[in-house]
Structures are given as C-alpha cells and as structure tokens.
PDB file of C-alpha atoms in Angstrom:
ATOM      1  CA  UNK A   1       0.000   0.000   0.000  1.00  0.00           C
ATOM      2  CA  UNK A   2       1.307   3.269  -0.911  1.00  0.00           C
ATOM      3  CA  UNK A   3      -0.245   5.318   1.439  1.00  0.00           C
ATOM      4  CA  UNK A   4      -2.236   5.025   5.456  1.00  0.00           C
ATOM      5  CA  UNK A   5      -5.588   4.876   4.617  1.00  0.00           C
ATOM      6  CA  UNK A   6      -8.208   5.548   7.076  1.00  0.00           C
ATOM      7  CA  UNK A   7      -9.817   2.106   7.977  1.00  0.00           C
ATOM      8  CA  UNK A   8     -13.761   1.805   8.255  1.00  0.00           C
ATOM      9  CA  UNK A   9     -13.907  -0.182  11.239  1.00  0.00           C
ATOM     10  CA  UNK A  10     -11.365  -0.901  14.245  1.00  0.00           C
ATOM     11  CA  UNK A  11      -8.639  -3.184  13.491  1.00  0.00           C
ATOM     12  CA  UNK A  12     -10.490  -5.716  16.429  1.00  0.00           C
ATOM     13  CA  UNK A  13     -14.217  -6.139  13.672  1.00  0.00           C
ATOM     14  CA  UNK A  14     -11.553  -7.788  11.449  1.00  0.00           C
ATOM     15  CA  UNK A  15     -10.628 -10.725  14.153  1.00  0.00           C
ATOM     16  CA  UNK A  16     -13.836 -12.331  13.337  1.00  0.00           C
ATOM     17  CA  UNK A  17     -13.604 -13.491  10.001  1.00  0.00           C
ATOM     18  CA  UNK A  18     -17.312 -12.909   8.948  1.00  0.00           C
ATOM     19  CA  UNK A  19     -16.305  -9.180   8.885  1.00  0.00           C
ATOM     20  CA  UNK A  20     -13.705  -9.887   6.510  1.00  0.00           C
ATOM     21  CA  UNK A  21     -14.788  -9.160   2.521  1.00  0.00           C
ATOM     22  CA  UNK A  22     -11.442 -11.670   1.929  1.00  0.00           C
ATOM     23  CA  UNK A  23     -13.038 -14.295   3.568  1.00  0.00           C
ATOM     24  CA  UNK A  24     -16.434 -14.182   2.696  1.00  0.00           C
ATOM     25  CA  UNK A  25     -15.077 -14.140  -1.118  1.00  0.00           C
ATOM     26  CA  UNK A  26     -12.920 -16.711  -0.300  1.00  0.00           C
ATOM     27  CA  UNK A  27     -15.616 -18.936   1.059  1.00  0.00           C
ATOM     28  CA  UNK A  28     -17.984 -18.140  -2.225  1.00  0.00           C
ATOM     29  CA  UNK A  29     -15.050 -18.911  -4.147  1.00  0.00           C
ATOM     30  CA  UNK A  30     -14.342 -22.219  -2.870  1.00  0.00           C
ATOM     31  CA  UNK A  31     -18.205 -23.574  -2.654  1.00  0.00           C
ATOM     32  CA  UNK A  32     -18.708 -22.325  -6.001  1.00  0.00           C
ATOM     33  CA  UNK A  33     -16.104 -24.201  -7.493  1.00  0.00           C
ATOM     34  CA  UNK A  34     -16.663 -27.260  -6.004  1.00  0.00           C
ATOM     35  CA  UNK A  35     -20.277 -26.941  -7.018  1.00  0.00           C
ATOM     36  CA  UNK A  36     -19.006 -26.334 -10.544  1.00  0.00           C
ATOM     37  CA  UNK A  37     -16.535 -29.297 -10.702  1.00  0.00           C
ATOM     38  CA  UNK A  38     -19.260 -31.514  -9.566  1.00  0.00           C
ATOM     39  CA  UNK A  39     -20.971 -31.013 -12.705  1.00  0.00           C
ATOM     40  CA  UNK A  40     -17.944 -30.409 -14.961  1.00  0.00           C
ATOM     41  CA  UNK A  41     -16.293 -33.639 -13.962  1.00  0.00           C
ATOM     42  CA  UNK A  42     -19.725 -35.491 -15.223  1.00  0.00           C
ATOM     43  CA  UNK A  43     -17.492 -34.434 -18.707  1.00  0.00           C
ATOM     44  CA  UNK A  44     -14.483 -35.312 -16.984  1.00  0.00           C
ATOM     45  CA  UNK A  45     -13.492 -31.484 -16.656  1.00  0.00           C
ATOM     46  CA  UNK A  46     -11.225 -30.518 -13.637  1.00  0.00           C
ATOM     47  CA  UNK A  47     -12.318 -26.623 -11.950  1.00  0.00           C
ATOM     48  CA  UNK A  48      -8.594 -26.315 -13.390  1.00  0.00           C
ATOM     49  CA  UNK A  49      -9.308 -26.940 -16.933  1.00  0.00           C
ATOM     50  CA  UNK A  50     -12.801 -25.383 -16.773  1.00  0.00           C
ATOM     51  CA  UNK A  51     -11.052 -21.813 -15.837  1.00  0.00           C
ATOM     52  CA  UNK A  52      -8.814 -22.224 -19.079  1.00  0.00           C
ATOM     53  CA  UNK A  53     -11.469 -23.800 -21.758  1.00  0.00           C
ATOM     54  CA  UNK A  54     -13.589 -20.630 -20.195  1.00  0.00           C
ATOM     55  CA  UNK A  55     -11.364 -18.552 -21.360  1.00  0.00           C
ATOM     56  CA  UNK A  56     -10.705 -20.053 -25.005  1.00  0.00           C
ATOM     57  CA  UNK A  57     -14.243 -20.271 -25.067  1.00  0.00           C
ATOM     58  CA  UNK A  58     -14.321 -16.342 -25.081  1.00  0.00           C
ATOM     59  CA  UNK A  59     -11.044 -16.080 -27.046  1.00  0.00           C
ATOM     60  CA  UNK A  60      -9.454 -19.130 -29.019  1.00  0.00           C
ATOM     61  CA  UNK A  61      -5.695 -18.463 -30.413  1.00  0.00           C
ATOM     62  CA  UNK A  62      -4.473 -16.373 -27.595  1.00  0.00           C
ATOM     63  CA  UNK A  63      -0.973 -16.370 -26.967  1.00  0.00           C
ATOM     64  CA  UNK A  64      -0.061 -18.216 -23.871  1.00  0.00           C
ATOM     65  CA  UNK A  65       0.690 -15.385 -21.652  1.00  0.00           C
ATOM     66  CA  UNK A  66      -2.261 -13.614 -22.781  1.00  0.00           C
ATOM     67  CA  UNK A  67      -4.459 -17.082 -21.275  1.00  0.00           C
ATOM     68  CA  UNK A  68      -2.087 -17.387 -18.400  1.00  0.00           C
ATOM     69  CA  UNK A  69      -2.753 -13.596 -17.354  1.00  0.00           C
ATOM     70  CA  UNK A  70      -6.266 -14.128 -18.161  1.00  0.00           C
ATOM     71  CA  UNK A  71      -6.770 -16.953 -15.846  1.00  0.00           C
ATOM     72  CA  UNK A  72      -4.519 -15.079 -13.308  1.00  0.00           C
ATOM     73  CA  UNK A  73      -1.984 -17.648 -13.094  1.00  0.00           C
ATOM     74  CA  UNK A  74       1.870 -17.262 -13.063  1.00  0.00           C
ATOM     75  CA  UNK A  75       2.769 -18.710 -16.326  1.00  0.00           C
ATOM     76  CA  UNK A  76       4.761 -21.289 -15.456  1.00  0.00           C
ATOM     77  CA  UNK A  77       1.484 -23.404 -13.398  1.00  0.00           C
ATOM     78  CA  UNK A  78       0.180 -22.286 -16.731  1.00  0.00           C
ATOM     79  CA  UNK A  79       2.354 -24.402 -18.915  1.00  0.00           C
ATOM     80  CA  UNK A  80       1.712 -27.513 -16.435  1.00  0.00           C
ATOM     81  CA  UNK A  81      -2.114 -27.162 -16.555  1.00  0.00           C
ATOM     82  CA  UNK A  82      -1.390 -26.765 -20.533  1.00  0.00           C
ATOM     83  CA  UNK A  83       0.324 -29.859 -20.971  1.00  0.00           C
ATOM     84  CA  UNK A  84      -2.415 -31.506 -18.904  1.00  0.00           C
ATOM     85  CA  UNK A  85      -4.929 -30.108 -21.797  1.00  0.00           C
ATOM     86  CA  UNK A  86      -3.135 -31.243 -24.221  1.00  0.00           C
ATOM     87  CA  UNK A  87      -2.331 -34.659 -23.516  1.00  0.00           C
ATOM     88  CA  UNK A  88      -6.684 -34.324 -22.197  1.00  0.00           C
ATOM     89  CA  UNK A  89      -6.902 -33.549 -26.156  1.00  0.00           C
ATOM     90  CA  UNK A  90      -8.252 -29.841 -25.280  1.00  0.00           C
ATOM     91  CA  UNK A  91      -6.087 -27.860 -26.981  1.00  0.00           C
ATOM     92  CA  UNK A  92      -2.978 -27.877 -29.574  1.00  0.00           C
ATOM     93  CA  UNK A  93      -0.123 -25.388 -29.032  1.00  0.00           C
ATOM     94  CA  UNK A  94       1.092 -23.805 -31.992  1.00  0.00           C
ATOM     95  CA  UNK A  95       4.294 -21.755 -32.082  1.00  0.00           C
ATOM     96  CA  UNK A  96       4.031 -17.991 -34.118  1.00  0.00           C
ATOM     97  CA  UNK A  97       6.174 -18.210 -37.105  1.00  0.00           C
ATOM     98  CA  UNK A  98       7.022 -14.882 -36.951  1.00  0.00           C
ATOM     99  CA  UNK A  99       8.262 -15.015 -33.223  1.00  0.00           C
ATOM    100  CA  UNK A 100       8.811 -18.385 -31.961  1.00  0.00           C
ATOM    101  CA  UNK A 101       8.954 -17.760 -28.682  1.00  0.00           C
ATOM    102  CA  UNK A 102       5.350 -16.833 -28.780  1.00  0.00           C
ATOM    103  CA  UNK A 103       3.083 -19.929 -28.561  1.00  0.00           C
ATOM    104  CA  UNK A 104      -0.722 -19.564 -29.386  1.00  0.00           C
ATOM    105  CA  UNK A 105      -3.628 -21.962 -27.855  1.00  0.00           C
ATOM    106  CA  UNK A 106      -6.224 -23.471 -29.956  1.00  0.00           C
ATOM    107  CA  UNK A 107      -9.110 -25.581 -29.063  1.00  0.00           C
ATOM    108  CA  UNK A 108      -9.367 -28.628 -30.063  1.00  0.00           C
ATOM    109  CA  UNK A 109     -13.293 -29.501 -32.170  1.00  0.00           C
ATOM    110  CA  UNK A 110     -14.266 -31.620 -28.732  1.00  0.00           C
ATOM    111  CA  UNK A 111     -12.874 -28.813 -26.505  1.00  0.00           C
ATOM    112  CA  UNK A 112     -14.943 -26.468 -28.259  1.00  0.00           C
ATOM    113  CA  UNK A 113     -17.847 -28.885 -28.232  1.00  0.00           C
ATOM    114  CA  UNK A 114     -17.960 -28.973 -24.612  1.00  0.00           C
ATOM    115  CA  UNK A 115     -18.893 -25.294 -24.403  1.00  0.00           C
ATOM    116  CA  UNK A 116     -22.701 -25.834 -25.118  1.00  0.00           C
ATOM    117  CA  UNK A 117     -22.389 -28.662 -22.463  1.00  0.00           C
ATOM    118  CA  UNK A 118     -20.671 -26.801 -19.672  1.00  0.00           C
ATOM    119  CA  UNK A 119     -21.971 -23.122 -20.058  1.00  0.00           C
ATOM    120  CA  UNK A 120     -24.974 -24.093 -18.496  1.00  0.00           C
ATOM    121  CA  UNK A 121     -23.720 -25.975 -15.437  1.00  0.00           C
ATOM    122  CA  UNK A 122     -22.246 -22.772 -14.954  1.00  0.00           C
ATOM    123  CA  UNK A 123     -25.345 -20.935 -14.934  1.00  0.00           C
ATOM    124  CA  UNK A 124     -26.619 -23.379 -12.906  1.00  0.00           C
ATOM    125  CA  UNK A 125     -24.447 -22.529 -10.226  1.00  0.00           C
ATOM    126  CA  UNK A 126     -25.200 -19.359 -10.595  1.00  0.00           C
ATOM    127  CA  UNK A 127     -28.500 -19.951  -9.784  1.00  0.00           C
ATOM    128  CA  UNK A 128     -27.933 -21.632  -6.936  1.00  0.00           C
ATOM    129  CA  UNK A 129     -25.505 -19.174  -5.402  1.00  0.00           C
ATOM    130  CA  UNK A 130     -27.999 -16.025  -6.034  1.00  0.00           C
ATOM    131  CA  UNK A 131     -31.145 -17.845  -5.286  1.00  0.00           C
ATOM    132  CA  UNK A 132     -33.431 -15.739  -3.111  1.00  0.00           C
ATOM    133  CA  UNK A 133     -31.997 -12.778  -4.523  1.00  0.00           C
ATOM    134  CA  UNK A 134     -33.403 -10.246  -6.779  1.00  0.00           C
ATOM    135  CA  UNK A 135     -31.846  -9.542 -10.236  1.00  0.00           C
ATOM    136  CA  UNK A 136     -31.266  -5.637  -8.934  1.00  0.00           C
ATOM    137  CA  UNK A 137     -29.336  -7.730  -5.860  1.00  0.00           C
ATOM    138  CA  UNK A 138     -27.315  -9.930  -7.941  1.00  0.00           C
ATOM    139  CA  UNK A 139     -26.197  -6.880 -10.841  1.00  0.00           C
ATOM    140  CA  UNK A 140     -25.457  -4.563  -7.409  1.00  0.00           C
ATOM    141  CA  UNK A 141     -23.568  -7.728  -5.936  1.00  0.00           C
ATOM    142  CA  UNK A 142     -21.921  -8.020  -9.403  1.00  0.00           C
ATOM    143  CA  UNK A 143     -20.923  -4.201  -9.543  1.00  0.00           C
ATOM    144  CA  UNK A 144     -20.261  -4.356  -5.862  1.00  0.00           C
ATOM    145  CA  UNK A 145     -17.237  -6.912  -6.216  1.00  0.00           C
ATOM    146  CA  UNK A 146     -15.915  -5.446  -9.481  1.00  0.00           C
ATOM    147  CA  UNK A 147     -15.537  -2.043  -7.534  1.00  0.00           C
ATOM    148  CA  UNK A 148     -13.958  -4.268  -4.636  1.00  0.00           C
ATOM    149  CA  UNK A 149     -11.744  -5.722  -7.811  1.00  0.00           C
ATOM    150  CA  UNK A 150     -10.860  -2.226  -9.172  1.00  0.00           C
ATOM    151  CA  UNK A 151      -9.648  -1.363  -5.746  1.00  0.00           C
ATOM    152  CA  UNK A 152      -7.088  -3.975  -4.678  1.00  0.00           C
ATOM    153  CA  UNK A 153      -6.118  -4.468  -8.529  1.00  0.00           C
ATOM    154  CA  UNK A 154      -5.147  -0.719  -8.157  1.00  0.00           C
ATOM    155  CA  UNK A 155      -2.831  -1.369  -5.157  1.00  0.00           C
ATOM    156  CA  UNK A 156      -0.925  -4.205  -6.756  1.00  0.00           C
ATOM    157  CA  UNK A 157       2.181  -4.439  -8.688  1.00  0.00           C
ATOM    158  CA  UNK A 158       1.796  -3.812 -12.556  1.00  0.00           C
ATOM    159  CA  UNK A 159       2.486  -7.269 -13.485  1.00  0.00           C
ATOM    160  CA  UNK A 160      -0.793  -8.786 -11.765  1.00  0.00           C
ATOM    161  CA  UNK A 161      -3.134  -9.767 -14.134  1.00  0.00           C
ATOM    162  CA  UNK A 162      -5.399  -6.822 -14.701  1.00  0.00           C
ATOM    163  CA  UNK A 163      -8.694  -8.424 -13.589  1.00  0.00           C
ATOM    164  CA  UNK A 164     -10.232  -4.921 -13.540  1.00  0.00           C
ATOM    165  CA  UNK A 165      -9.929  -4.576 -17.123  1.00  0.00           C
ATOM    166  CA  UNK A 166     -13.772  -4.555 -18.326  1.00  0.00           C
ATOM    167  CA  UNK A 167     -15.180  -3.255 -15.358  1.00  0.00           C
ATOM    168  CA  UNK A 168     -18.788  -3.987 -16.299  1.00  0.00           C
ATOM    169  CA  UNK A 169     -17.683  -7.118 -17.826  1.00  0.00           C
ATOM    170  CA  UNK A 170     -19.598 -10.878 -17.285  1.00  0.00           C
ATOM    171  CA  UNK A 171     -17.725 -12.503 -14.809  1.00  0.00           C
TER     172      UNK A 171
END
C-alpha cells in the first residue's frame, strides 16, 4: 500500500472473520467451485481446466501469456495445466512463425464442443448461489465486487493480471 488509509472499522471487527470481505469471497469462491466441478467432472473437466477452456471459449488463439494472465496464473502453473490439456486432447499449441517464442492456444473440435455442455452448469451454479436474490441484488452484488476488484487491482504491482480490465464485464 502506498499510502495510510483511514480504515472503516477498528482493526479488532476484522478478528472475526465474517467481517472480513477476503473471507467471505474466499468462502464463495471455494463452494462455487466445487459446485461447478461436480458437474464439470460429469465431462471429466477438472475446476482447473474449466477456468482455461472458459477462457478459449471467449477467445481461441491467444498467446499463452495472454491465457495465463487471463486466468490469473503465473505462467509457469500455466504451462503444467497446458500440458495436462493437451495430452486431455483440449487444446494444440502452436508456435508464431514470426516469433517463436510466442506460442498460441487453440481448441481442439471436442474442446470447443464442450462449451454448449458446460456453459450451463455454470449458470446453474449461478442460480444456486444467487437464489433468493433479486436480479437488482445480484447486478449490485456483481458491480459491488468489481468495484472491490478495481480497488485492490489498483494497489498491486503492474504485473498482476489486470482483472479490472472490463469493469462492467460478465464474470
């Protein structure tokens, strides 16, 4: 932190861990993915692999630091959990022939046949984790943690993945 910020609440609120934003994300984090892999591993999908084909999904024939950043991952877990999709016959790496050390990601026709299978697990989770909620809750939750995003993304160093880079993007 660059500067002494003026804290909302006593250092003592933050003992409990139900005070703490950290943990309660933490906590939604976790649950969520292991609902998520529940149903992804019907299509013998890891929560790993899902966070990478999710990305493809959006983007195929990034370079793989563009996917590694995107998945907020250092790159070299990346190239482990790559390897695993490739020998999972997921994705093909491809080097650039006009700079080899670049390497782009493709999917592979049953990685990218998986997408109208998995997408709405996913949105079934979602369900689950907003149910009782109103759809003005879940877009202020949504906006909420985005803000919450901007803010510590802000504080870190420059070679964090930017995570606050659409900040009205679908998470």
């Amino acid at each position: 932190m660059t500067e002494k910020r003026t804290t909302r609440h006593p250092p003592e609120y933050y003992k409990n861990p139900e005070n703490s934003i950290g943990y309660l994300t933490r906590i939604v984090f976790r649950n969520f993915s292991r609902l998520l892999e529940r149903h992804t591993l019907q299509h013998e999908i890891s929560a790993g692999q899902w966070r990478f084909l999710r990305q493809l999904w959006v983007e195929d024939g990034i370079t793989q630091r563009e996917l590694s950043e995107r998945v907020g991952m250092r790159e070299p877990t990346t190239v482990v959990a790559l390897k695993g999709l490739e020998a999972a016959k997921l994705i093909r790496r491809e080097k650039s022939q006009i700079d080899r050390r670049k390497i782009y990601i493709h999917l592979t026709p049953f990685a990218k046949s998986l997408e109208a299978k998995l997408t709405p697990l996913n949105a079934e989770v979602h369900a689950t984790a907003t149910a009782g909620m109103s759809d003005d809750e879940v877009e202020t939750l949504r906006h909420l943690l985005r803000r919450v995003i901007g803010n510590l993304t802000a504080e870190t160093s420059h070679d964090s993945p930017d995570l606050n880079s659409d900040p009205d993007g679908k998470a």
